[in-house]
C-alpha positions as YAML, in Angstrom:
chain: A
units: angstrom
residues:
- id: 1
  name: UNK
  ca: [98.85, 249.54, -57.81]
- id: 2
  name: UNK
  ca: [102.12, 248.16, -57.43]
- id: 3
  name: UNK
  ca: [101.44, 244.89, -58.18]
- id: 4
  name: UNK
  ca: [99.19, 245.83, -61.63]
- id: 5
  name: UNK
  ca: [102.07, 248.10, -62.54]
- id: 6
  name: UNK
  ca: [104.69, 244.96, -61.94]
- id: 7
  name: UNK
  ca: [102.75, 242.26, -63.66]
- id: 8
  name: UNK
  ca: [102.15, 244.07, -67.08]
- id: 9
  name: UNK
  ca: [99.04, 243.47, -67.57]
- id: 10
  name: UNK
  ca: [97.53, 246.47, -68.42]
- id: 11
  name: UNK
  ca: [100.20, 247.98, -69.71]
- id: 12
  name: UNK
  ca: [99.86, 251.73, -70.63]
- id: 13
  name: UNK
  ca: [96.18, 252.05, -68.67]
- id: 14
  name: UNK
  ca: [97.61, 251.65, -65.51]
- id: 15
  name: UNK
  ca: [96.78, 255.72, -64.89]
- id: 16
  name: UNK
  ca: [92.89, 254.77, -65.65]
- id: 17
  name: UNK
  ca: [93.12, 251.38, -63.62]
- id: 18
  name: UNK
  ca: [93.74, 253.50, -60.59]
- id: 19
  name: UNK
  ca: [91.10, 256.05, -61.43]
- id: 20
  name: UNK
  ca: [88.40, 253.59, -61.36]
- id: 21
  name: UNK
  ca: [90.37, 251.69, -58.25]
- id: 22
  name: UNK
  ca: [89.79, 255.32, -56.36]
- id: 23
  name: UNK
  ca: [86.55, 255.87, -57.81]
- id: 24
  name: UNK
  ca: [85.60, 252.67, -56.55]
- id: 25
  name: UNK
  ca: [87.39, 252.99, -52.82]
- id: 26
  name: UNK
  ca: [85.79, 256.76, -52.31]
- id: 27
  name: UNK
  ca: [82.24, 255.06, -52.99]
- id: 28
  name: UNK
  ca: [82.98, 252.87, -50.29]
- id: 29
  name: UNK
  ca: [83.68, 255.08, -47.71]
- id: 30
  name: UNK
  ca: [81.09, 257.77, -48.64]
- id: 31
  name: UNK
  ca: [78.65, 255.33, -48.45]
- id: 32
  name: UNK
  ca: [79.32, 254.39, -45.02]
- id: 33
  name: UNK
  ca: [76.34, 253.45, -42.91]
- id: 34
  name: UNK
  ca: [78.04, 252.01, -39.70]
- id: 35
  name: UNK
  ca: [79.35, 255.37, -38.31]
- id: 36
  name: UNK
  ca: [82.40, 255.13, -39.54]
- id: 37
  name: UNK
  ca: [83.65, 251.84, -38.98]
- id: 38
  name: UNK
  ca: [83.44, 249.11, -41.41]
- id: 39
  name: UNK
  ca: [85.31, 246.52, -43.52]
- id: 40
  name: UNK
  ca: [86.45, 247.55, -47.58]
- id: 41
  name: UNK
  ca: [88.33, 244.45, -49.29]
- id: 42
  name: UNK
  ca: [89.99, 244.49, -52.61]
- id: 43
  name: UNK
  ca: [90.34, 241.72, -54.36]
- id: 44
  name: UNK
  ca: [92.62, 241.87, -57.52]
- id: 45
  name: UNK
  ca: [93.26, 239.35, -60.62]
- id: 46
  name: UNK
  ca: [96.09, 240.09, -62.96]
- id: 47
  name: UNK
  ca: [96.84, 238.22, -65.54]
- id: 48
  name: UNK
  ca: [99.42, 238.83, -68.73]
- id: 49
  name: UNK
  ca: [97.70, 238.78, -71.72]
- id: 50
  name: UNK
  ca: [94.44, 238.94, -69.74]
- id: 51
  name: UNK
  ca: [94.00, 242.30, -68.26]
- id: 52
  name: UNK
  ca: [92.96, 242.85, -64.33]
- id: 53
  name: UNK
  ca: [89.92, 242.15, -62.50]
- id: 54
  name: UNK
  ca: [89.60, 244.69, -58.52]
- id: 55
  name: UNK
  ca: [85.89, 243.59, -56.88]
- id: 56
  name: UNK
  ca: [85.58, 246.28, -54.31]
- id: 57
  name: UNK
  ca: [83.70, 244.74, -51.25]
- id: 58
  name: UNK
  ca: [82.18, 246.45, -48.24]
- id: 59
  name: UNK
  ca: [79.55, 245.62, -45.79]
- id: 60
  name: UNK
  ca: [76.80, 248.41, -47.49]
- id: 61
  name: UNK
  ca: [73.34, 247.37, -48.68]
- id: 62
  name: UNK
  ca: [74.47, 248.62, -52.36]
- id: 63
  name: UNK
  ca: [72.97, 251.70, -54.12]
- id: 64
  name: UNK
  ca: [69.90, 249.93, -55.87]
- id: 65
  name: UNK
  ca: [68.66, 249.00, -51.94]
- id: 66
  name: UNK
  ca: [69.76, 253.17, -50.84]
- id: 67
  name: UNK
  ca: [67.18, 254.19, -53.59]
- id: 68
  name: UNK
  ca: [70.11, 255.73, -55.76]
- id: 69
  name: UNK
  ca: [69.84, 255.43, -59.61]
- id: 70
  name: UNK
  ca: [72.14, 252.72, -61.85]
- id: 71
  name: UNK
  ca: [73.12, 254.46, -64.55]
...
């Protein structure tokens, strides 16, 4: 968050930026098939004038394959 909040490119929706950063971590982990051990990467794009772009990555199937509903 440090580096969204120091490049400016969100500026003011930094709070909801880290909501959905969370949001997005927690999924990870509570999805965790591999007993507890696995690999999460963040990936994150700022650009001023541009907004930011975080790709959460983890080694999960992905809900559609877990039978969980896309809402």
């Amino acid at each position: 968050m440090r580096l969204i909040e120091g490049s400016h490119c969100v500026a003011g929706e930094e709070p909801a930026v880290e909501l959905a950063l969370e949001e997005a971590l927690n999924n990870a982990v509570f999805m965790e098939p591999y007993g507890g051990h696995k690999l999460i990467q963040v990936l994150c794009r700022c650009e001023s004038g541009k907004g930011v772009s975080i790709v959460v990555k983890d080694q999960g199937q992905g809900l559609i394959l877990m039978g969980f509903p896309i809402p």
